[in-house]
Short mmCIF file of C-alpha atoms and ligand atoms in Angstrom, two decimals:
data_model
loop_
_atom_site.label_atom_id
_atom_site.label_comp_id
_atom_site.label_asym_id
_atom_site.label_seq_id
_atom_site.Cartn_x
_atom_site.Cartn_y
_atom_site.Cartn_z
CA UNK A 15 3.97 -35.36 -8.48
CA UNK A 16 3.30 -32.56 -5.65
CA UNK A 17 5.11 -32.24 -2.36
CA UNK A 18 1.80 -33.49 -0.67
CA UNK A 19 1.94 -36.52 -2.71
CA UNK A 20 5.60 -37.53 -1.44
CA UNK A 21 5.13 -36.20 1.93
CA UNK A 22 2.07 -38.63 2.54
CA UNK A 23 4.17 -41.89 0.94
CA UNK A 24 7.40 -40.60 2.90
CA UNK A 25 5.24 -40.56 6.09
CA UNK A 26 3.71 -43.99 5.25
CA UNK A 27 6.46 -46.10 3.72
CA UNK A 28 9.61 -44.47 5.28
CA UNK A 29 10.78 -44.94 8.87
CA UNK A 30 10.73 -41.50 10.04
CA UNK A 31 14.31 -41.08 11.61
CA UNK A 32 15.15 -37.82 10.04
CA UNK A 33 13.66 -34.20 11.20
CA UNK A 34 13.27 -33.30 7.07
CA UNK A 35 12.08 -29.42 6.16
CA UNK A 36 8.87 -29.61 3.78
CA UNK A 37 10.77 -28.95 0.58
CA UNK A 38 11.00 -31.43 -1.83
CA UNK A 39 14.60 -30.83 -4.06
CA UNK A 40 14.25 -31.99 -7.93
CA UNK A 41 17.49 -30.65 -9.59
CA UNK A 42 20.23 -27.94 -9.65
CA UNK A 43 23.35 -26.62 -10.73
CA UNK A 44 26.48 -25.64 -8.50
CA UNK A 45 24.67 -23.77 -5.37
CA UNK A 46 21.33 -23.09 -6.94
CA UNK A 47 18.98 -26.02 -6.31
CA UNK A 48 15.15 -26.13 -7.52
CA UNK A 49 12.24 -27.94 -5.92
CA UNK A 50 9.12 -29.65 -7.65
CA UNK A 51 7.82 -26.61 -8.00
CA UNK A 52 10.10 -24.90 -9.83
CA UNK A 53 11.24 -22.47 -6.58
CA UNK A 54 15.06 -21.40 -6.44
CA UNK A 55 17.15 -22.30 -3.30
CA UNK A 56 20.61 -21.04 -2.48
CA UNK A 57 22.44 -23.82 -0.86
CA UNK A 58 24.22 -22.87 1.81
CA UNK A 59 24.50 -26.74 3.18
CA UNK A 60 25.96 -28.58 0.10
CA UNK A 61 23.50 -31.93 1.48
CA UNK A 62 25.65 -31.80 5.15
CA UNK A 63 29.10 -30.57 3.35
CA UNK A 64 29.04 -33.23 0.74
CA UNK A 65 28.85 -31.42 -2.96
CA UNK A 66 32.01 -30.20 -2.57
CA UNK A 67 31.66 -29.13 -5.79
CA UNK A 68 28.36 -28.31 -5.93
CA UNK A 69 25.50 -29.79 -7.73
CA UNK A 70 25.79 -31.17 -11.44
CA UNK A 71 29.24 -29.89 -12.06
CA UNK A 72 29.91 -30.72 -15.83
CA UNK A 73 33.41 -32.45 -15.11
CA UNK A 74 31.81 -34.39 -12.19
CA UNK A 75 28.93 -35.58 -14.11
CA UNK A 76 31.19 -36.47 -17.19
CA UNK A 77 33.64 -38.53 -14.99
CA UNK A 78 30.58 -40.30 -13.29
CA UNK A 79 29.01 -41.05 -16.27
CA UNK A 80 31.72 -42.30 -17.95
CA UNK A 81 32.59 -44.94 -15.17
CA UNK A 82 29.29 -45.71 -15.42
CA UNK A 83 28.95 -46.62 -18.85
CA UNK A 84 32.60 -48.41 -18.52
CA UNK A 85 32.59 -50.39 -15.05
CA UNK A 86 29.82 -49.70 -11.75
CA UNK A 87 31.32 -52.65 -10.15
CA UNK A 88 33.65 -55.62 -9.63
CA UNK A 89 34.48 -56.20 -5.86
CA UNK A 90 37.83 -55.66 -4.60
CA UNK A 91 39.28 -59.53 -5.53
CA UNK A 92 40.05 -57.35 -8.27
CA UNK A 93 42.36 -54.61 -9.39
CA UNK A 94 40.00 -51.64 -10.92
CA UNK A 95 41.88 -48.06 -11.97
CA UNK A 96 39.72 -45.41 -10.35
CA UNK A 97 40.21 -46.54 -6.49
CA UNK A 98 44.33 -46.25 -6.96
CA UNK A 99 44.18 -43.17 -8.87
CA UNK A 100 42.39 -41.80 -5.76
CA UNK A 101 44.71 -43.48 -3.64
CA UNK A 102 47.64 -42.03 -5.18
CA UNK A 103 46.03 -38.73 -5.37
CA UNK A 104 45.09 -38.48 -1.60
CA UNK A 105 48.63 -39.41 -0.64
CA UNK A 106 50.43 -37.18 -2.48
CA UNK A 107 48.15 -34.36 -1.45
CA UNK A 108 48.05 -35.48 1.93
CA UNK A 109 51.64 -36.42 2.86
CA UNK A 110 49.91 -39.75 3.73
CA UNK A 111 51.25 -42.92 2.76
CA UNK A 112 48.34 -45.37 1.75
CA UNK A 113 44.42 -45.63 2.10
CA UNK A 114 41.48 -47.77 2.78
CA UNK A 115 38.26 -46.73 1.21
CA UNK A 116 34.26 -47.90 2.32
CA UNK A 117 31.06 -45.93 2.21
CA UNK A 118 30.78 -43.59 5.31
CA UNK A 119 32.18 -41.43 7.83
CA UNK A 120 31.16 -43.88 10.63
CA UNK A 121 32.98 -46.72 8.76
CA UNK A 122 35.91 -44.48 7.84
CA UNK A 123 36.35 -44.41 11.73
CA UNK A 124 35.82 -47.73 12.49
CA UNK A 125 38.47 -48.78 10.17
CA UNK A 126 41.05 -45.94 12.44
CA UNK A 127 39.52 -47.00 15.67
CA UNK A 128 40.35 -51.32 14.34
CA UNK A 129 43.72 -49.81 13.35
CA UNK A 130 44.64 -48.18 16.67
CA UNK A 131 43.63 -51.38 18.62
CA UNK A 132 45.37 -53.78 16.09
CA UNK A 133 48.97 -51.38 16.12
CA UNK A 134 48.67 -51.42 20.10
CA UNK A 135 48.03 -55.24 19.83
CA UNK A 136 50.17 -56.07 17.34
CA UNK A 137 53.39 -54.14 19.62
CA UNK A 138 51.36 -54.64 23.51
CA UNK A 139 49.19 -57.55 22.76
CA UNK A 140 46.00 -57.55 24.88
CA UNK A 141 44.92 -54.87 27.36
CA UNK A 142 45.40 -51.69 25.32
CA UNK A 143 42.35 -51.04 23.71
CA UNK A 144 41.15 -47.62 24.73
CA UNK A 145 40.50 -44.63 23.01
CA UNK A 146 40.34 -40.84 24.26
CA UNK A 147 38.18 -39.29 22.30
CA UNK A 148 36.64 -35.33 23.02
CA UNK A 149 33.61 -33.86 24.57
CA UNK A 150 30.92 -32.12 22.57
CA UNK A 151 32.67 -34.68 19.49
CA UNK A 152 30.41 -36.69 16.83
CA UNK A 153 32.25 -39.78 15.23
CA UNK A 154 28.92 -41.73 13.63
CA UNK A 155 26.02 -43.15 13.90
CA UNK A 156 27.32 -47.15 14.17
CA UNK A 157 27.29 -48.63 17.85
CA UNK A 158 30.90 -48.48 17.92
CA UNK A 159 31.33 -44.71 16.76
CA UNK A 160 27.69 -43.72 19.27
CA UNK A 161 30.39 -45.05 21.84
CA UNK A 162 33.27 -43.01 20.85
CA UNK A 163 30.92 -39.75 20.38
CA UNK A 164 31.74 -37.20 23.43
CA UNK A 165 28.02 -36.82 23.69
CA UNK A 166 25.95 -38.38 26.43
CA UNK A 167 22.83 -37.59 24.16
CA UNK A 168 24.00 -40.27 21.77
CA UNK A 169 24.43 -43.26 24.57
CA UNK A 170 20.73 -44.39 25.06
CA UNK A 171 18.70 -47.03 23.84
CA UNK A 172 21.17 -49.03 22.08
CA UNK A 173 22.62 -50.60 24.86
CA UNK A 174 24.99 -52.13 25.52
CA UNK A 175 27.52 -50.14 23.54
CA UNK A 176 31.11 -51.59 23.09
CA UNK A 177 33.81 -50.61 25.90
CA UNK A 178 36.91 -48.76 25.68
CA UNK A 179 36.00 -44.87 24.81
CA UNK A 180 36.65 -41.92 27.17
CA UNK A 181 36.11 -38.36 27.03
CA UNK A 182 37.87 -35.89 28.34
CA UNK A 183 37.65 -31.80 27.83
CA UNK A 184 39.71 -30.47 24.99
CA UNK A 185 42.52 -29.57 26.99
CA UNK A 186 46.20 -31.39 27.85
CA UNK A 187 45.63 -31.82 31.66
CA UNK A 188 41.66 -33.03 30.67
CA UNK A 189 43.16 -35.29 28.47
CA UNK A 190 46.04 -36.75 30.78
CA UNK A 191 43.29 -37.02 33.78
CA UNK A 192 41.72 -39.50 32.01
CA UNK A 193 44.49 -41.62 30.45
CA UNK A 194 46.11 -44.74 31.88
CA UNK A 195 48.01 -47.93 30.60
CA UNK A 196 45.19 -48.98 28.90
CA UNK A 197 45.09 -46.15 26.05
CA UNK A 198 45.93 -46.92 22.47
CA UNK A 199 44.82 -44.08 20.74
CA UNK A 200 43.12 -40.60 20.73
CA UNK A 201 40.49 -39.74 18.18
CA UNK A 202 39.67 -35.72 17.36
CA UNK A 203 38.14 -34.13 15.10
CA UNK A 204 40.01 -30.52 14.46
CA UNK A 205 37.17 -28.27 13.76
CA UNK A 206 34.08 -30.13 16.20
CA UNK A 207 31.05 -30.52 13.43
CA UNK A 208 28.04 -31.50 13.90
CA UNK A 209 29.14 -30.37 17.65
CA UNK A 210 28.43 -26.42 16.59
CA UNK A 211 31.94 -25.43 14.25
CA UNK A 212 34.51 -25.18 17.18
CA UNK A 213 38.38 -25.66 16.13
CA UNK A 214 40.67 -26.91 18.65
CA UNK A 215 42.87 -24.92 20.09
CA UNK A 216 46.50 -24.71 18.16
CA UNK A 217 48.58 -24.97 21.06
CA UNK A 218 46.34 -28.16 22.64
CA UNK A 219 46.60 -29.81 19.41
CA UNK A 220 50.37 -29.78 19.20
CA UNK A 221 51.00 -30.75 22.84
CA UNK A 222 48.34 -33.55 22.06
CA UNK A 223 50.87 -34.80 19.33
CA UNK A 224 53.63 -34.62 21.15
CA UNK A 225 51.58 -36.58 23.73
CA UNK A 226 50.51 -39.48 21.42
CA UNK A 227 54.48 -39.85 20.24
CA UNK A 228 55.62 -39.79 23.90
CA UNK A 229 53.21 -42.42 24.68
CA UNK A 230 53.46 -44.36 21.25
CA UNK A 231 49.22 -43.80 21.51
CA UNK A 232 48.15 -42.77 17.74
CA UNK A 233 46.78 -39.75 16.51
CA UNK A 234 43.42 -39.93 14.65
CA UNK A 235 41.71 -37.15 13.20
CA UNK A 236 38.00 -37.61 12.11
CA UNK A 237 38.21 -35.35 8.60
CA UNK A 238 34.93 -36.26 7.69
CA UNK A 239 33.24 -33.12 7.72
CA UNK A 240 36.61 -30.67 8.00
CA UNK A 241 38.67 -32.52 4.76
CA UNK A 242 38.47 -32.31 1.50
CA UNK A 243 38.95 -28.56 1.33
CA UNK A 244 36.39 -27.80 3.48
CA UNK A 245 38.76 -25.69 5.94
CA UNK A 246 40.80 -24.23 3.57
CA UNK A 247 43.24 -26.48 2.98
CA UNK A 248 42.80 -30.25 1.71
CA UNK A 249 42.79 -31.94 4.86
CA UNK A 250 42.40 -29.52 8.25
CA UNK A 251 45.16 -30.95 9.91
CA UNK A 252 47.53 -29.73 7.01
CA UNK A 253 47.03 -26.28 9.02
CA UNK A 254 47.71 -27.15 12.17
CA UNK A 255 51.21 -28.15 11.52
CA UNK A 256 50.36 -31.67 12.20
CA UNK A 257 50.64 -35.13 10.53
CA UNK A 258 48.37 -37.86 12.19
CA UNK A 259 48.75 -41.36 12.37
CA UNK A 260 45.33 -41.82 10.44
CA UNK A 261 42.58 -39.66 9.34
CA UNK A 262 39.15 -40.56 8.27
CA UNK A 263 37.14 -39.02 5.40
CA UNK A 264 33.71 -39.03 3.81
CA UNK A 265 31.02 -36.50 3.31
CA UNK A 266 32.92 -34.49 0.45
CA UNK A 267 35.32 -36.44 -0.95
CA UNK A 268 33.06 -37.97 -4.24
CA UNK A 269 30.74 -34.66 -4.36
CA UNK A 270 27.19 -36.33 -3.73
CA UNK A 271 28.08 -40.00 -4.06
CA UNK A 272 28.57 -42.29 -1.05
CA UNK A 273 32.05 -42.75 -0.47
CA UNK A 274 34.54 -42.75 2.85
CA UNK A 275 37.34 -43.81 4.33
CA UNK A 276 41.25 -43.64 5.48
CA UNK A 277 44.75 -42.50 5.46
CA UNK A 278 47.56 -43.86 7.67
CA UNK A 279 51.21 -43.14 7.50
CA UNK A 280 53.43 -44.98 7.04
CA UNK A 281 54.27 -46.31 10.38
CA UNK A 282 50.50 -47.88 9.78
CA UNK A 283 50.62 -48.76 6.06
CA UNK A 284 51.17 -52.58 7.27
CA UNK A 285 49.42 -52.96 10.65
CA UNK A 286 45.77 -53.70 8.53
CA UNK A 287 46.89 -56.93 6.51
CA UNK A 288 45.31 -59.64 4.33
CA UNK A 289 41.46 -60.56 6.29
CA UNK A 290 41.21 -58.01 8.70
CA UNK A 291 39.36 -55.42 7.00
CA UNK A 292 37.30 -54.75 4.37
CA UNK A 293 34.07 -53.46 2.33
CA UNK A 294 32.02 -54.55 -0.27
CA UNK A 295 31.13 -51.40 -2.02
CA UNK A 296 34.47 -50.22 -1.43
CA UNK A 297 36.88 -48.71 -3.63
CA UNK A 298 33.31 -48.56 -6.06
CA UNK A 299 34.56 -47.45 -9.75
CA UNK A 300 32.02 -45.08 -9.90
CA UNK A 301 32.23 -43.56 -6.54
CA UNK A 302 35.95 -43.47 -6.89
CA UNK A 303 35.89 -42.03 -10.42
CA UNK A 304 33.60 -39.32 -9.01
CA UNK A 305 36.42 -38.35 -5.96
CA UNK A 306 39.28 -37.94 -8.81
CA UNK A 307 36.79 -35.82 -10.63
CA UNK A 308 36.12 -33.83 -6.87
CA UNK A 309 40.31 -33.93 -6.53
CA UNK A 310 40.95 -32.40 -9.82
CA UNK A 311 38.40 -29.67 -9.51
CA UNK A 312 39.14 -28.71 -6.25
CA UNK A 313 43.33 -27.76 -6.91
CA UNK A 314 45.34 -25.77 -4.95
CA UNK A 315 44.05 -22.64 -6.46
CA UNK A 316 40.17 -23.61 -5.90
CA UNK A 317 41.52 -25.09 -2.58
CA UNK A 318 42.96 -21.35 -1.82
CA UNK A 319 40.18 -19.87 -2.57
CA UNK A 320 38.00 -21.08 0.42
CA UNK A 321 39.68 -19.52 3.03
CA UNK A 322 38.54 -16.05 1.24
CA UNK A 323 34.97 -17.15 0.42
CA UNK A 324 34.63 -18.41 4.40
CA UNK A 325 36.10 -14.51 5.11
CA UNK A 326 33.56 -12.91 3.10
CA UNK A 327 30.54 -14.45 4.19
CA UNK A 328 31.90 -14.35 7.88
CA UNK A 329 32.08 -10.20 7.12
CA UNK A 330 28.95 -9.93 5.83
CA UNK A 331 27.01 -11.77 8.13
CA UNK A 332 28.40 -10.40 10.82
CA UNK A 333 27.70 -7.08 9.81
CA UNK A 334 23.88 -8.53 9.49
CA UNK A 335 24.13 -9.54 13.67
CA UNK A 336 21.11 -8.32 15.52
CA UNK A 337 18.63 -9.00 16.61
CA UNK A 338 18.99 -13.06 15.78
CA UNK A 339 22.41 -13.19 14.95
CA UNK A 340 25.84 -13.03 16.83
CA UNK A 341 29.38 -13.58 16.00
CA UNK A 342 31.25 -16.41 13.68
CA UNK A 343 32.91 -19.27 14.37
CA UNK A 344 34.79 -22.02 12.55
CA UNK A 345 37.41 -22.40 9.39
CA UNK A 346 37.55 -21.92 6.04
CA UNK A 347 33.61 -22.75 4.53
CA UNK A 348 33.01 -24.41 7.75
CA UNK A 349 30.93 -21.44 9.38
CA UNK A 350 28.70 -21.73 12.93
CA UNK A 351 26.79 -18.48 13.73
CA UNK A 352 26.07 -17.62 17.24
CA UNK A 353 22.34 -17.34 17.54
CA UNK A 354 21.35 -14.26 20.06
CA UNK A 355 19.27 -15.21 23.08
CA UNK A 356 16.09 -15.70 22.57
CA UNK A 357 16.07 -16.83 19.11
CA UNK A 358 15.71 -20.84 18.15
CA UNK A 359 18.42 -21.83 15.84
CA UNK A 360 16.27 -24.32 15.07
CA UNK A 361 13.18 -21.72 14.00
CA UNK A 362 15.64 -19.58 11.80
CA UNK A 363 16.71 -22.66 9.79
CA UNK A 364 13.49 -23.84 9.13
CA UNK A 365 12.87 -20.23 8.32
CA UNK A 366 15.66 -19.26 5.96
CA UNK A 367 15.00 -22.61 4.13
CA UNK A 368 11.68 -21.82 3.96
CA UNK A 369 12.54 -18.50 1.97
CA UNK A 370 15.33 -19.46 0.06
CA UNK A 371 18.10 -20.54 1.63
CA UNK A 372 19.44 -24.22 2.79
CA UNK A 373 21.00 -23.79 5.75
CA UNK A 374 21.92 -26.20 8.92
CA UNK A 375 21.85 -26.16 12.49
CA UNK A 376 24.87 -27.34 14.52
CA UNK A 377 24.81 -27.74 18.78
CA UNK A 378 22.71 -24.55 19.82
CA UNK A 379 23.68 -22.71 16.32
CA UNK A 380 23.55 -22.52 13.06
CA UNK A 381 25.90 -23.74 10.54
CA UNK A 382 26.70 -23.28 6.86
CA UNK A 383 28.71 -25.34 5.03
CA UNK A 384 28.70 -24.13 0.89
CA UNK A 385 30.06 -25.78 -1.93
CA UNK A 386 33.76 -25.13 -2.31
CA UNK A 387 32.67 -23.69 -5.73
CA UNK A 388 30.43 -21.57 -4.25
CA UNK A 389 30.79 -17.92 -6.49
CA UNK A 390 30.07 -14.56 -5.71
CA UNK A 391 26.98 -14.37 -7.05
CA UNK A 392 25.73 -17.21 -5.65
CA UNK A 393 26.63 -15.92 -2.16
CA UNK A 394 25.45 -12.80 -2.12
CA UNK A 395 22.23 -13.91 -3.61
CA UNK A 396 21.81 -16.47 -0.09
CA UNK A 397 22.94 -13.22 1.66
CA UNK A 398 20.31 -11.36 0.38
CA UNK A 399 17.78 -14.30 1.38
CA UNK A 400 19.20 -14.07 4.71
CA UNK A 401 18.90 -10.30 5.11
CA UNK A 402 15.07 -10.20 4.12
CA UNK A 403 14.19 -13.30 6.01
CA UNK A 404 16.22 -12.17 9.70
CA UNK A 405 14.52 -8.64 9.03
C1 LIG B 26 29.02 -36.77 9.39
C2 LIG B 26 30.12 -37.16 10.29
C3 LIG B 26 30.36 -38.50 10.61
C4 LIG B 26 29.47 -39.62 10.14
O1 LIG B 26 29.47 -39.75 8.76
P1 LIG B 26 28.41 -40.74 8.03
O2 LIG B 26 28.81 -40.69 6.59
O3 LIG B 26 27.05 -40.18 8.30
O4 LIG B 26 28.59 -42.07 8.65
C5 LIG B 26 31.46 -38.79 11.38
N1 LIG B 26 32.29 -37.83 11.83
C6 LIG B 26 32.07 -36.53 11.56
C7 LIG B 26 33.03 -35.50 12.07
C8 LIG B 26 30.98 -36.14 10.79
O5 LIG B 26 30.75 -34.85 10.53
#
């Protein structure tokens, strides 16, 4: 089958929500992916920071297929191995205490944002339902999470959303301006995403702490772009000298298959009892056999090794700069590059994957987001794509 082929059934049979580039991807290994064609692609994107470990990985595809031969699916009336491995995994990684698991980032924080309104309930009772979340944020693509994203872009069309979300600026006084007596919880994310890769300030995010225990509000960090090694270490707030009530996950946490959701401490491990929560797909054998396989690979030493692979390609792109580029933001493999004035981010992403090199776009820059396992090679071969195309 041709690109044109697809391209014409996509365009009749698929409701076109999605702004796709006109590249058709067939297979791959680690961070070299292949079209119909047969053409090479470095992938700087990992889907949107989801193959943590890259494409095809041989322990990854073992695990997977293993489950799959064994178990796909029982639903969660019953006990199944994978999901608690996970479970015990993420906690004792994490310094977490117990976790919930679904399908998505946007359910991941629906289950935190249920949590914080069922703790304040559960201790206030009615009345103390709002949440603070940040400007310039993204939390999902459900009604409820549109409502908690800092972005007045996202409220339109779907009205009317559920109340009980404010923004404020990502700064203490910001913050306290807009709380009151109705607050519950606040909901960040540490490094802003799809936003354009900007970490909170250090100092901000430990008053911020200090403000939630004062005020018995919770702390809930959306990890699911920044966790799962993404930053550097296996969940971002681990380096911000932090430990949140709850924080969400998704995107790279089974390495390509759809998985998300929570960790709460263990104030929280209780507040979410029998009935008030759950998912069919979640806890899936498969998907959860997959994130073991994603946990194991990606130990300490792999983990370790992202803060030097984000260094590297910061360096050398930087030293690329003009005339499109300008300097680097973000953490770990979670990189946004200033785009100079005058240049689309948009046009250069569409350009450099158009010679070689998947690459995404993030507020008014552009952002790259590699497989963990990302190796030298493979880098410098995208940085060579990047070179000829910005030239
Ligand atoms: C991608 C993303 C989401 C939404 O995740 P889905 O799996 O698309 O629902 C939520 N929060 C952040 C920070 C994200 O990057």
């Amino acid at each position: 089958m041709t690109f044109e082929t697809l391209y014409a059934l996509d365009s009749r049979y698929v409701i076109q929500t999605y702004g796709r580039n006109p590249i058709a991807i067939d297979h791959g290994r680690g961070a070299t992916l292949y079209d119909l064609e047969g053409r090479e692609y470095i992938d700087f994107a990992a889907g949107i920071g989801v193959l943590s470990v890259g494409t095809a990985h041989p322990k990854w595809v073992a695990a997977v297929t293993e489950q799959a031969g064994r178990l796909a699916h029982v639903s969660n009336l019953y006990y199944t191995r994978p999901y608690i491995e996970l479970a015990e995994k993420l906690c004792a990684r994490s310094g977490m205490a117990a976790a919930f698991f679904g399908n998505s980032g946007a359910e991941g924080n629906e289950g935190i944002l249920k949590l914080a309104r069922k703790y304040s309930f559960d201790r206030y009772g009615e009345g103390r339902g709002t949440v603070i979340t940040l400007n310039n944020s993204f939390h999902g693509r459900t009604i409820t999470t549109l409502a908690a994203t800092g972005q007045e872009a996202f409220h339109q069309y779907f009205f009317p959303f559920p109340e009980g979300f404010r923004s404020a600026d990502p700064n203490l006084d910001a913050v306290q301006a807009v709380a009151g007596h109705d607050v519950c919880a606040v909901l960040v994310e540490l490094v802003q995403g799809e936003g354009g890769v900007y970490p909170l300030d250090r100092e901000f995010v430990r008053e911020l702490a200090q403000l939630c225990e004062d005020r018995d509000w919770l702390l809930l960090v959306d990890e699911v772009q920044s966790g799962v090694g993404r930053t550097g270490s296996l969940f971002c707030f681990q380096q911000y000298g932090i430990q949140p009530d709850a924080c969400s996950f998704a995107k790279g946490i089974a390495g390509g298959l759809p998985m998300g959701g929570f960790l709460v401490n263990e104030k929280c491990r209780n507040v979410l009892g029998p009935g008030t929560h759950g998912s069919t797909f979640g806890g899936n054998p498969v998907c959860a056999a997959a994130a073991c396989a994603v946990l194991d690979i990606l130990d300490d030493e792999a983990i370790a090794q992202v803060a030097e692979k984000g260094e590297y390609l910061r360096g050398r792109i930087e030293a690329m700069g003009p005339p499109c580029l300008g300097p680097t933001r973000g953490m770990g493999l979670m990189i946004g590059i200033e785009v100079a004035q005058g240049c689309s981010n948009k046009e250069l992403c569409a350009r450099l994957n158009q010679a070689g090199l998947l690459c995404l776009t993030a507020g008014a820059d552009l952002r790259l987001l590699p497989p963990l396992t990302i190796t030298r090679e493979e880098m410098d071969q995208g940085l060579a794509v990047m070179k000829t195309a910005l030239s």
